[in-house]
JSON list of C-alpha atoms in Angstrom, two decimals:
[
{"chain": "A", "resi": 1, "resn": "SER", "atom": "CA", "xyz": [42.00, -18.44, 76.97]},
{"chain": "A", "resi": 2, "resn": "ALA", "atom": "CA", "xyz": [39.66, -15.53, 76.33]},
{"chain": "A", "resi": 3, "resn": "GLY", "atom": "CA", "xyz": [39.51, -16.30, 72.60]},
{"chain": "A", "resi": 4, "resn": "PHE", "atom": "CA", "xyz": [41.66, -13.33, 71.60]},
{"chain": "A", "resi": 5, "resn": "ASN", "atom": "CA", "xyz": [44.25, -13.50, 68.84]},
{"chain": "A", "resi": 6, "resn": "ILE", "atom": "CA", "xyz": [47.49, -12.05, 70.15]},
{"chain": "A", "resi": 7, "resn": "LEU", "atom": "CA", "xyz": [50.45, -11.24, 67.95]},
{"chain": "A", "resi": 8, "resn": "ARG", "atom": "CA", "xyz": [53.62, -12.67, 69.47]},
{"chain": "A", "resi": 9, "resn": "ILE", "atom": "CA", "xyz": [57.16, -11.51, 68.88]},
{"chain": "A", "resi": 10, "resn": "GLY", "atom": "CA", "xyz": [60.09, -13.71, 67.89]},
{"chain": "A", "resi": 11, "resn": "LYS", "atom": "CA", "xyz": [61.15, -14.52, 64.32]},
{"chain": "A", "resi": 12, "resn": "TRP", "atom": "CA", "xyz": [58.72, -11.82, 63.26]},
{"chain": "A", "resi": 13, "resn": "ASP", "atom": "CA", "xyz": [58.62, -10.01, 59.97]},
{"chain": "A", "resi": 14, "resn": "MET", "atom": "CA", "xyz": [55.92, -8.07, 58.16]},
{"chain": "A", "resi": 15, "resn": "CYS", "atom": "CA", "xyz": [55.17, -11.04, 55.87]},
{"chain": "A", "resi": 16, "resn": "ARG", "atom": "CA", "xyz": [54.42, -13.26, 58.90]},
{"chain": "A", "resi": 17, "resn": "ASN", "atom": "CA", "xyz": [52.27, -10.50, 60.38]},
{"chain": "A", "resi": 18, "resn": "THR", "atom": "CA", "xyz": [50.34, -10.18, 57.11]},
{"chain": "A", "resi": 19, "resn": "GLU", "atom": "CA", "xyz": [49.69, -13.94, 57.05]},
{"chain": "A", "resi": 20, "resn": "TRP", "atom": "CA", "xyz": [48.41, -13.75, 60.62]},
{"chain": "A", "resi": 21, "resn": "MET", "atom": "CA", "xyz": [46.12, -10.81, 59.81]},
{"chain": "A", "resi": 22, "resn": "ILE", "atom": "CA", "xyz": [44.61, -12.63, 56.83]},
{"chain": "A", "resi": 23, "resn": "CYS", "atom": "CA", "xyz": [43.98, -15.68, 59.01]},
{"chain": "A", "resi": 24, "resn": "VAL", "atom": "CA", "xyz": [42.23, -13.45, 61.57]},
{"chain": "A", "resi": 25, "resn": "VAL", "atom": "CA", "xyz": [39.94, -11.73, 59.05]},
{"chain": "A", "resi": 26, "resn": "LEU", "atom": "CA", "xyz": [39.05, -15.10, 57.50]},
{"chain": "A", "resi": 27, "resn": "GLY", "atom": "CA", "xyz": [38.35, -16.63, 60.92]},
{"chain": "A", "resi": 28, "resn": "GLU", "atom": "CA", "xyz": [41.17, -19.17, 60.57]},
{"chain": "A", "resi": 29, "resn": "ALA", "atom": "CA", "xyz": [43.44, -18.06, 63.43]},
{"chain": "A", "resi": 30, "resn": "CYS", "atom": "CA", "xyz": [42.15, -20.56, 66.01]},
{"chain": "A", "resi": 31, "resn": "GLN", "atom": "CA", "xyz": [43.85, -23.77, 67.02]},
{"chain": "A", "resi": 32, "resn": "ALA", "atom": "CA", "xyz": [42.68, -27.20, 65.92]},
{"chain": "A", "resi": 33, "resn": "GLY", "atom": "CA", "xyz": [41.01, -25.88, 62.76]},
{"chain": "A", "resi": 34, "resn": "ARG", "atom": "CA", "xyz": [38.09, -24.28, 64.62]},
{"chain": "A", "resi": 35, "resn": "ARG", "atom": "CA", "xyz": [36.47, -21.18, 63.16]},
{"chain": "A", "resi": 36, "resn": "CYS", "atom": "CA", "xyz": [36.88, -18.24, 65.49]},
{"chain": "A", "resi": 37, "resn": "GLU", "atom": "CA", "xyz": [35.95, -14.63, 66.03]},
{"chain": "A", "resi": 38, "resn": "THR", "atom": "CA", "xyz": [37.02, -12.20, 63.32]},
{"chain": "A", "resi": 39, "resn": "GLU", "atom": "CA", "xyz": [36.57, -9.09, 65.43]},
{"chain": "A", "resi": 40, "resn": "ILE", "atom": "CA", "xyz": [39.45, -6.63, 65.41]},
{"chain": "A", "resi": 41, "resn": "ILE", "atom": "CA", "xyz": [39.56, -4.18, 68.30]},
{"chain": "A", "resi": 42, "resn": "PHE", "atom": "CA", "xyz": [41.47, -1.00, 67.60]},
{"chain": "A", "resi": 43, "resn": "THR", "atom": "CA", "xyz": [43.32, 0.20, 70.69]},
{"chain": "A", "resi": 44, "resn": "GLU", "atom": "CA", "xyz": [43.76, 3.60, 69.06]},
{"chain": "A", "resi": 45, "resn": "ALA", "atom": "CA", "xyz": [41.31, 5.04, 66.56]},
{"chain": "A", "resi": 46, "resn": "PRO", "atom": "CA", "xyz": [42.87, 4.61, 63.10]},
{"chain": "A", "resi": 47, "resn": "GLY", "atom": "CA", "xyz": [41.46, 7.96, 61.98]},
{"chain": "A", "resi": 48, "resn": "GLU", "atom": "CA", "xyz": [43.51, 9.64, 64.72]},
{"chain": "A", "resi": 49, "resn": "LEU", "atom": "CA", "xyz": [46.87, 8.23, 63.61]},
{"chain": "A", "resi": 50, "resn": "SER", "atom": "CA", "xyz": [49.34, 10.83, 62.39]},
{"chain": "A", "resi": 51, "resn": "ILE", "atom": "CA", "xyz": [50.84, 9.67, 59.12]},
{"chain": "A", "resi": 52, "resn": "ASP", "atom": "CA", "xyz": [53.24, 12.63, 59.24]},
{"chain": "A", "resi": 53, "resn": "GLU", "atom": "CA", "xyz": [54.69, 11.26, 62.47]},
{"chain": "A", "resi": 54, "resn": "PHE", "atom": "CA", "xyz": [55.07, 7.83, 60.91]},
{"chain": "A", "resi": 55, "resn": "ASN", "atom": "CA", "xyz": [56.69, 9.26, 57.77]},
{"chain": "A", "resi": 56, "resn": "SER", "atom": "CA", "xyz": [59.15, 11.31, 59.82]},
{"chain": "A", "resi": 57, "resn": "ARG", "atom": "CA", "xyz": [61.15, 8.18, 60.72]},
{"chain": "A", "resi": 58, "resn": "GLU", "atom": "CA", "xyz": [64.61, 8.14, 59.19]},
{"chain": "A", "resi": 59, "resn": "GLY", "atom": "CA", "xyz": [65.11, 4.53, 58.20]},
{"chain": "A", "resi": 60, "resn": "TYR", "atom": "CA", "xyz": [63.97, 2.89, 61.42]},
{"chain": "A", "resi": 61, "resn": "PHE", "atom": "CA", "xyz": [60.68, 1.78, 62.88]},
{"chain": "A", "resi": 62, "resn": "THR", "atom": "CA", "xyz": [59.59, 1.05, 66.41]},
{"chain": "A", "resi": 63, "resn": "GLU", "atom": "CA", "xyz": [57.24, -1.63, 67.68]},
{"chain": "A", "resi": 64, "resn": "ASP", "atom": "CA", "xyz": [54.43, 0.94, 67.81]},
{"chain": "A", "resi": 65, "resn": "ASP", "atom": "CA", "xyz": [54.87, 1.60, 64.10]},
{"chain": "A", "resi": 66, "resn": "VAL", "atom": "CA", "xyz": [53.61, -1.90, 63.34]},
{"chain": "A", "resi": 67, "resn": "TYR", "atom": "CA", "xyz": [50.14, -0.63, 64.26]},
{"chain": "A", "resi": 68, "resn": "TYR", "atom": "CA", "xyz": [50.29, 1.86, 61.38]},
{"chain": "A", "resi": 69, "resn": "LEU", "atom": "CA", "xyz": [51.32, -0.91, 59.00]},
{"chain": "A", "resi": 70, "resn": "GLU", "atom": "CA", "xyz": [48.51, -3.18, 60.21]},
{"chain": "A", "resi": 71, "resn": "VAL", "atom": "CA", "xyz": [45.95, -0.43, 59.61]},
{"chain": "A", "resi": 72, "resn": "CYS", "atom": "CA", "xyz": [47.38, 0.09, 56.12]},
{"chain": "A", "resi": 73, "resn": "LEU", "atom": "CA", "xyz": [47.16, -3.64, 55.39]},
{"chain": "A", "resi": 74, "resn": "LEU", "atom": "CA", "xyz": [43.54, -3.78, 56.54]},
{"chain": "A", "resi": 75, "resn": "ASN", "atom": "CA", "xyz": [42.78, -0.77, 54.36]},
{"chain": "A", "resi": 76, "resn": "GLU", "atom": "CA", "xyz": [44.05, -2.74, 51.35]},
{"chain": "A", "resi": 77, "resn": "MET", "atom": "CA", "xyz": [42.38, -6.07, 52.11]},
{"chain": "A", "resi": 78, "resn": "CYS", "atom": "CA", "xyz": [38.90, -5.08, 53.34]},
{"chain": "A", "resi": 79, "resn": "SER", "atom": "CA", "xyz": [36.05, -3.97, 51.07]},
{"chain": "A", "resi": 80, "resn": "ASN", "atom": "CA", "xyz": [34.65, -1.99, 54.02]},
{"chain": "A", "resi": 81, "resn": "HIS", "atom": "CA", "xyz": [37.97, -0.15, 54.47]},
{"chain": "A", "resi": 82, "resn": "ASP", "atom": "CA", "xyz": [36.27, 3.24, 54.97]},
{"chain": "A", "resi": 83, "resn": "ASP", "atom": "CA", "xyz": [34.78, 1.91, 58.22]},
{"chain": "A", "resi": 84, "resn": "ILE", "atom": "CA", "xyz": [38.30, 1.46, 59.62]},
{"chain": "A", "resi": 85, "resn": "PHE", "atom": "CA", "xyz": [38.78, 5.21, 59.84]},
{"chain": "A", "resi": 86, "resn": "THR", "atom": "CA", "xyz": [35.51, 5.89, 61.63]},
{"chain": "A", "resi": 87, "resn": "THR", "atom": "CA", "xyz": [36.17, 3.28, 64.33]},
{"chain": "A", "resi": 88, "resn": "ARG", "atom": "CA", "xyz": [36.90, 4.84, 67.74]},
{"chain": "A", "resi": 89, "resn": "ASP", "atom": "CA", "xyz": [39.43, 3.87, 70.42]},
{"chain": "A", "resi": 90, "resn": "GLY", "atom": "CA", "xyz": [38.52, 0.38, 71.64]},
{"chain": "A", "resi": 91, "resn": "GLY", "atom": "CA", "xyz": [36.00, -0.01, 68.84]},
{"chain": "A", "resi": 92, "resn": "SER", "atom": "CA", "xyz": [35.28, -3.22, 66.95]},
{"chain": "A", "resi": 93, "resn": "PHE", "atom": "CA", "xyz": [35.86, -3.75, 63.25]},
{"chain": "A", "resi": 94, "resn": "PHE", "atom": "CA", "xyz": [34.93, -6.77, 61.16]},
{"chain": "A", "resi": 95, "resn": "CYS", "atom": "CA", "xyz": [36.87, -6.86, 57.89]},
{"chain": "A", "resi": 96, "resn": "GLN", "atom": "CA", "xyz": [34.97, -7.95, 54.80]},
{"chain": "A", "resi": 97, "resn": "PHE", "atom": "CA", "xyz": [37.90, -9.56, 53.02]},
{"chain": "A", "resi": 98, "resn": "ASP", "atom": "CA", "xyz": [38.11, -8.63, 49.34]},
{"chain": "A", "resi": 99, "resn": "ALA", "atom": "CA", "xyz": [40.50, -11.00, 47.54]},
{"chain": "A", "resi": 100, "resn": "GLY", "atom": "CA", "xyz": [40.48, -8.90, 44.36]},
{"chain": "A", "resi": 101, "resn": "ARG", "atom": "CA", "xyz": [41.31, -5.71, 46.25]},
{"chain": "A", "resi": 102, "resn": "TRP", "atom": "CA", "xyz": [44.11, -7.53, 48.09]},
{"chain": "A", "resi": 103, "resn": "ARG", "atom": "CA", "xyz": [45.55, -8.96, 44.85]},
{"chain": "A", "resi": 104, "resn": "ARG", "atom": "CA", "xyz": [45.58, -5.49, 43.26]},
{"chain": "A", "resi": 105, "resn": "ALA", "atom": "CA", "xyz": [47.36, -4.02, 46.30]},
{"chain": "A", "resi": 106, "resn": "ALA", "atom": "CA", "xyz": [49.91, -6.84, 46.38]},
{"chain": "A", "resi": 107, "resn": "ARG", "atom": "CA", "xyz": [51.17, -6.16, 42.86]}
]
């Protein structure tokens, strides 16, 4: 294994995805309780995403839309959220998890 965290499909929902993302940013997504890399690599620059396109959906979402939701979740859980939107295609991001910010967003 290359040490990458890969989201798998099957019995998936946004709550499970959120749990996985929190584990990644806290370095707890590795097997056997090992600490692991917390790097997130954005395949598409978050600042280039078109929210209008996302909002144009009429009650359905595609697999690609999950990316938008993941970016939104990171925006709400990371104290360095502004850095998300300056990260380029293929660029690395290391979330500085902010429990207070996440609790406020989760209300």
